[in-house]
Every structure is written in C-alpha cells, then in structure tokens.
Short mmCIF file of C-alpha atoms in Angstrom, two decimals:
data_model
loop_
_atom_site.label_atom_id
_atom_site.label_comp_id
_atom_site.label_asym_id
_atom_site.label_seq_id
_atom_site.Cartn_x
_atom_site.Cartn_y
_atom_site.Cartn_z
CA VAL A 1 128.10 57.99 -30.11
CA LEU A 2 126.87 54.60 -31.35
CA VAL A 3 125.18 52.45 -28.70
CA LYS A 4 124.95 49.20 -30.62
CA SER A 5 123.83 45.63 -30.35
CA ARG A 6 126.39 42.86 -30.68
CA GLN A 7 127.19 41.06 -33.93
CA LEU A 8 126.16 43.88 -36.27
CA LEU A 9 129.73 44.15 -37.67
CA TYR A 10 130.17 47.82 -36.73
CA THR A 11 133.89 47.37 -36.04
CA HIS A 12 134.26 46.05 -39.59
CA PHE A 13 132.14 48.94 -40.91
CA MET A 14 134.33 51.52 -39.15
CA ALA A 15 137.48 49.83 -40.45
CA ALA A 16 136.11 49.97 -44.01
CA TYR A 17 135.07 53.62 -43.54
CA TYR A 18 138.56 54.56 -42.35
CA LEU A 19 140.19 52.74 -45.25
CA TRP A 20 137.85 54.49 -47.74
CA ARG A 21 138.77 57.92 -46.35
CA LEU A 22 142.45 57.00 -46.40
CA LEU A 23 142.31 55.98 -50.07
CA PHE A 24 140.06 58.69 -51.51
CA LYS A 25 140.13 61.77 -49.24
CA GLU A 26 142.97 64.27 -49.06
CA ASN A 27 144.79 65.48 -45.94
CA GLN A 28 143.06 63.12 -43.54
CA ARG A 29 144.47 62.39 -40.09
CA LEU A 30 142.37 59.50 -38.80
CA GLY A 31 142.98 58.42 -35.22
CA ILE A 32 142.28 55.14 -33.45
CA MET A 33 142.64 55.77 -29.71
CA ASN A 34 142.76 53.41 -26.78
CA GLN A 35 144.28 53.51 -23.30
CA ASN A 36 147.38 51.82 -24.72
CA GLU A 37 148.99 51.70 -28.14
CA ASP A 38 148.91 47.90 -28.42
CA ASP A 39 145.10 47.78 -28.33
CA ALA A 40 144.84 50.63 -30.83
CA ALA A 41 147.43 49.04 -33.13
CA ASP A 42 145.50 45.76 -33.03
CA LEU A 43 142.65 47.37 -34.99
CA LEU A 44 145.11 48.41 -37.69
CA GLU A 45 146.62 44.94 -37.90
CA THR A 46 143.49 42.79 -37.64
CA ARG A 47 140.81 44.95 -39.28
CA ILE A 48 142.10 47.65 -41.64
CA VAL A 49 145.19 46.03 -43.16
CA PRO A 50 143.35 42.78 -44.10
CA LEU A 51 140.66 44.86 -45.86
CA TYR A 52 143.32 46.64 -47.92
CA GLU A 53 145.03 43.34 -48.79
CA ARG A 54 141.72 41.92 -50.02
CA LEU A 55 140.78 44.79 -52.33
CA PRO A 56 139.79 43.43 -55.75
CA GLU A 57 142.37 43.29 -58.47
CA GLY A 58 142.09 45.30 -61.67
CA TYR A 59 142.07 48.77 -60.08
CA ASN A 60 145.07 51.02 -59.54
CA TRP A 61 144.80 51.26 -55.76
CA PRO A 62 147.21 53.66 -54.04
CA LYS A 63 150.25 52.01 -52.51
CA LEU A 64 150.18 52.38 -48.74
CA ASP A 65 153.10 52.60 -46.34
CA ILE A 66 152.01 50.21 -43.58
CA ARG A 67 153.73 50.28 -40.20
CA ARG A 68 152.75 49.09 -36.72
CA LEU A 69 151.24 52.36 -35.49
CA ARG A 70 150.28 54.07 -38.73
CA ILE A 71 149.21 53.57 -42.34
CA MET A 72 150.21 56.34 -44.76
CA ASN A 73 148.90 57.21 -48.21
CA GLU A 74 151.56 59.57 -49.55
CA ALA A 75 149.59 60.20 -52.76
CA ASN A 76 146.95 62.25 -50.92
CA ASN A 77 148.77 63.02 -47.65
CA SER A 78 146.33 60.99 -45.56
CA ARG A 79 147.09 58.62 -42.71
CA ILE A 80 145.57 56.41 -40.03
CA VAL A 81 147.32 56.67 -36.67
CA ALA A 82 146.99 54.30 -33.72
CA THR A 83 147.66 56.14 -30.48
CA SER A 84 147.24 55.87 -26.74
CA SER A 85 145.32 58.34 -24.62
CA ALA A 86 148.46 59.42 -22.76
CA ALA A 87 148.68 63.21 -22.71
CA ASN A 88 152.13 63.33 -24.36
CA LYS A 89 150.84 61.32 -27.33
CA THR A 90 148.04 63.73 -28.33
CA ARG A 91 149.19 67.15 -27.09
CA GLY A 92 149.30 69.66 -29.94
CA LYS A 93 147.90 67.23 -32.52
CA THR A 94 144.60 67.54 -34.36
CA TYR A 95 142.64 64.83 -36.13
CA THR A 96 139.98 64.70 -38.81
CA LEU A 97 138.35 61.78 -36.97
CA ILE A 98 139.07 59.84 -33.80
CA TRP A 99 137.47 56.43 -33.34
CA LEU A 100 137.04 54.88 -29.90
CA ASP A 101 136.01 51.24 -30.36
CA GLU A 102 134.18 49.34 -27.56
CA PHE A 103 134.71 52.41 -25.40
CA GLY A 104 132.32 51.14 -22.74
CA PHE A 105 134.77 48.36 -21.83
CA GLN A 106 137.93 50.45 -21.81
CA GLU A 107 139.63 51.34 -18.57
CA ASN A 108 140.36 55.00 -17.74
CA GLN A 109 137.48 56.25 -19.89
CA LYS A 110 137.70 59.75 -18.44
CA GLN A 111 141.39 60.04 -19.37
CA THR A 112 140.76 58.77 -22.91
CA LEU A 113 137.89 61.20 -23.47
CA LYS A 114 139.93 64.05 -22.02
CA ALA A 115 142.67 63.32 -24.56
CA ALA A 116 140.34 62.81 -27.53
CA LEU A 117 138.13 65.90 -27.24
CA PRO A 118 140.85 68.60 -27.67
CA ALA A 119 142.27 66.66 -30.64
CA THR A 120 138.94 66.89 -32.50
CA LYS A 121 138.20 70.60 -31.99
CA GLY A 122 138.37 71.55 -35.67
CA PRO A 123 135.18 72.74 -37.44
CA LYS A 124 134.86 69.52 -39.44
CA ALA A 125 136.51 67.13 -36.97
CA LYS A 126 134.49 64.37 -35.35
CA LEU A 127 134.85 62.02 -32.43
CA ILE A 128 133.14 58.64 -33.02
CA ILE A 129 132.49 56.43 -29.99
CA VAL A 130 131.22 52.88 -30.59
CA SER A 131 130.28 50.31 -27.96
CA THR A 132 127.63 48.01 -26.58
CA PRO A 133 126.11 49.32 -23.30
CA ALA A 134 128.33 49.23 -20.22
CA ALA A 135 126.85 50.78 -17.10
CA GLY A 136 128.61 52.65 -14.33
CA ASP A 137 131.24 54.75 -16.11
CA VAL A 138 131.72 57.68 -18.49
CA TYR A 139 130.23 55.80 -21.44
CA GLU A 140 126.87 55.55 -19.70
CA GLU A 141 126.92 59.31 -19.01
CA ILE A 142 127.44 60.20 -22.67
CA GLY A 143 125.44 57.36 -24.23
CA ARG A 144 122.33 57.08 -22.08
CA LYS A 145 120.14 59.82 -23.57
CA GLU A 146 116.67 58.27 -23.68
CA LEU A 147 115.80 60.09 -20.42
CA ASP A 148 117.66 63.35 -21.19
CA PRO A 149 115.15 66.15 -22.02
CA GLU A 150 117.85 68.05 -23.93
CA PHE A 151 117.90 65.34 -26.61
CA GLU A 152 115.09 64.83 -29.10
CA VAL A 153 114.55 61.34 -30.50
CA VAL A 154 113.90 60.47 -34.14
CA GLU A 155 113.31 56.92 -35.41
CA ARG A 156 115.48 56.64 -38.52
CA MET A 157 114.43 53.08 -39.38
CA ILE A 158 113.31 49.96 -37.58
CA GLY A 159 115.76 49.41 -34.74
CA VAL A 160 117.64 52.73 -35.16
CA ASN A 161 116.81 55.74 -32.99
CA GLU A 162 118.73 59.01 -33.13
CA TYR A 163 119.08 61.33 -30.12
CA ARG A 164 120.43 64.77 -31.03
CA ASN A 165 120.69 68.09 -29.19
CA ARG A 166 121.11 71.63 -30.51
CA ARG A 167 124.86 71.58 -29.97
CA GLY A 168 125.30 68.85 -32.57
CA HIS A 169 125.85 65.94 -30.21
CA CYS A 170 124.34 62.78 -31.65
CA VAL A 171 123.70 59.39 -30.07
CA LEU A 172 122.50 56.51 -32.24
CA TYR A 173 120.87 53.50 -30.64
CA ILE A 174 121.27 50.55 -33.03
CA HIS A 175 119.09 47.72 -31.78
CA PHE A 176 119.49 44.12 -32.95
CA THR A 177 116.19 44.50 -34.86
CA ALA A 178 117.97 46.87 -37.26
CA HIS A 179 119.04 43.63 -38.96
CA PRO A 180 115.97 42.39 -40.90
CA ASP A 181 116.79 38.72 -40.30
CA ARG A 182 116.84 39.21 -36.51
CA ARG A 183 113.35 40.55 -35.96
CA THR A 184 111.82 37.18 -35.17
CA GLU A 185 110.93 35.65 -31.84
CA GLU A 186 112.97 32.61 -32.83
CA TYR A 187 116.15 34.68 -33.02
CA ARG A 188 115.47 36.28 -29.63
CA GLU A 189 114.86 32.91 -28.00
CA ALA A 190 117.97 31.37 -29.58
CA VAL A 191 120.22 34.15 -28.24
CA ILE A 192 118.72 33.91 -24.75
CA ARG A 193 119.27 30.14 -24.73
CA GLU A 194 122.88 30.56 -25.81
CA GLU A 195 123.93 33.61 -23.77
CA GLY A 196 121.33 34.06 -21.02
CA GLN A 197 118.63 36.62 -20.33
CA GLU A 198 120.86 39.20 -18.65
CA ALA A 199 123.44 39.20 -21.43
CA PHE A 200 120.66 39.49 -24.00
CA ASP A 201 119.10 42.46 -22.19
CA ILE A 202 122.39 44.38 -22.16
CA GLU A 203 124.22 43.37 -25.32
CA TYR A 204 121.27 42.98 -27.70
CA ASP A 205 118.30 44.85 -26.18
CA LEU A 206 120.54 47.81 -25.16
CA LYS A 207 119.58 48.00 -21.49
CA TRP A 208 121.91 49.94 -19.19
CA ARG A 209 122.33 47.31 -16.50
CA THR A 210 125.13 45.71 -14.52
CA ILE A 211 125.19 41.91 -14.41
CA GLU A 212 125.26 40.65 -10.84
CA GLY A 213 125.51 37.14 -9.46
CA LYS A 214 126.14 35.35 -12.77
CA PRO A 215 128.88 32.71 -12.36
CA VAL A 216 131.99 33.13 -14.49
CA PHE A 217 132.67 29.40 -14.59
CA LYS A 218 129.36 27.57 -14.97
CA GLY A 219 130.81 24.20 -13.91
CA PHE A 220 132.54 25.50 -10.80
CA ASP A 221 131.98 23.39 -7.68
CA ARG A 222 133.21 25.09 -4.50
CA VAL A 223 133.47 21.85 -2.48
CA PHE A 224 135.45 20.00 -5.16
CA TYR A 225 137.77 22.81 -6.30
CA THR A 226 138.60 24.72 -3.09
CA ARG A 227 140.23 24.18 0.30
CA ASP A 228 140.28 26.24 3.48
CA TYR A 229 143.29 28.54 3.20
CA LYS A 230 143.98 28.13 6.96
CA ARG A 231 144.87 24.48 6.34
CA LEU A 232 147.59 25.40 3.85
CA ARG A 233 151.19 25.32 5.07
CA GLY A 234 152.82 27.14 2.19
CA LEU A 235 153.60 25.92 -1.29
CA GLY A 236 157.14 24.76 -0.68
CA LYS A 237 158.45 23.55 -4.05
CA ARG A 238 155.01 23.19 -5.55
CA VAL A 239 154.07 25.44 -8.45
CA LEU A 240 151.24 27.94 -8.14
CA HIS A 241 149.36 28.40 -11.42
CA GLU A 242 147.59 31.70 -11.96
CA GLY A 243 145.09 32.55 -14.67
CA PHE A 244 143.63 35.90 -15.64
CA ASP A 245 140.77 36.86 -17.92
CA PHE A 246 140.13 40.59 -17.96
CA GLY A 247 137.34 40.53 -20.50
CA GLY A 248 134.95 43.46 -20.24
CA HIS A 249 131.94 41.29 -19.44
CA HIS A 250 133.16 38.80 -16.81
CA PRO A 251 136.68 39.56 -15.52
CA SER A 252 138.07 36.72 -13.42
CA TYR A 253 141.16 35.42 -11.62
CA VAL A 254 142.08 31.80 -10.80
CA ALA A 255 144.90 30.50 -8.57
CA ALA A 256 145.53 26.75 -8.47
CA GLU A 257 148.20 24.18 -7.62
#
C-alpha cells in the first residue's frame, strides 16, 4: 500500500514499471483493476501505451499486440490486462501483480478488494494499492497504520516511512518532502495559497481527514443564483440544464434553466 502525496508522478512510475515487466519478464499477468473496465482501460491508453510509443529508437524492442483491454508480448508470454472488479471477470484467474490506482477515491472499495485478493494468492504475487489519503472507507482501514501496534515503522529516507508487520503486509507513506525540491517553507506556502490549508493537509501532508464546509464553487452567490422552489410553476417548454462532477475530492451537482 502506497499512501502518497500528490504530484510525485507515482501513476507514471507504476505505468513504467508495468511496461518494464511486460517487455523483459516472462509469463507475467499484470492486472489493472477498477470498479469498471473503462477506468482500468484508461490507464492502458493514457499511461502505458504512450510510454511504449516513446521508447528510444535504435533498440530491438519487442512488438506488442495492443488492444483496448490488454497489451500482449507474445515473445515472452506476458500481458497487461485491464479488468473490472466484477466477480465474473476475475473468478478462476491469477495475476503476477494487480495495481489499484487512486484506490481511496474508487467506489465499491470492498468489492474491488474482495475481487483482487484471491487473484493474487500465489507465492510471488503482489497486490499494489496506490492513493492519496481518503478517509472513511476501506482504504483508510488498510492504509492508516501509524497507530497500529502490529506494524513497526522504519524511516527509509527523508519523507518515506515504511510500516510492515510479520505477515508481510507493507504500507509506505510517501510525504511531499520525499522530493528534495519540495522541502522548503516557500513550497509549502505556495501550495496552501493555491489549494487551501485543508487540501494541503490531506493531499500533501498525508492527514486522514474529511474536508467539511469547503465550497465547491468559490464564486457561488445563493441570492443571485437561486430561487425558492415553491415559486416555480414547472418548466413548461424551457430546458433544464444539469451538470455533474463526481470527482473524488468535491463531488457536485448543478441544475439550472
């Protein structure tokens, strides 16, 4: 489990790691799992495939069979598979690795974890969960180990603490200060000015906290933009515009004429 600060490029790192294993390791079945296939496939399309297309010329790279939900290297019988956490998609299948990206902001975390764990039961199989902190769900239960007496903590480097128990479960806290250029008070102040204190505490300082009371639309004026619904007499032929933003940090809904 990687509990990480924002903007440390860990999604890019994991994409590069998966591509490296696909190219140079034999008999790999590398899974990218999300609650739906479209989100899982997006990591193939926007992260892994562009890395492969930008590999330097002059080396005899293996030719990959690239499709929407999988990338296959027939030369070494290795593949990357994008899959959903639906039971019928993972039943009876085993993986070398399964990667859950931004797991803290996924819906149905319990279902996804229930599907991923049996698929990584092999002696060398691993489940890798990466996300910034998100309180109040399964991710907090498995990632918040600083108060768990079963886990011993070791500082691996500045900004990186490892929590590990005797059963081999490992949680890495990767603080923004792991980046040498971000250890200054100027950087901290700049982020707080741009994103606010609460967002900084959670997404950079790795605090397990739920944001409350922060407005989604900073320029929203209730008097100017709203009317008493009791005064409405139906839309008639007027068009009702609806807008949705289900981002993990500030989900919102807007209805307007």
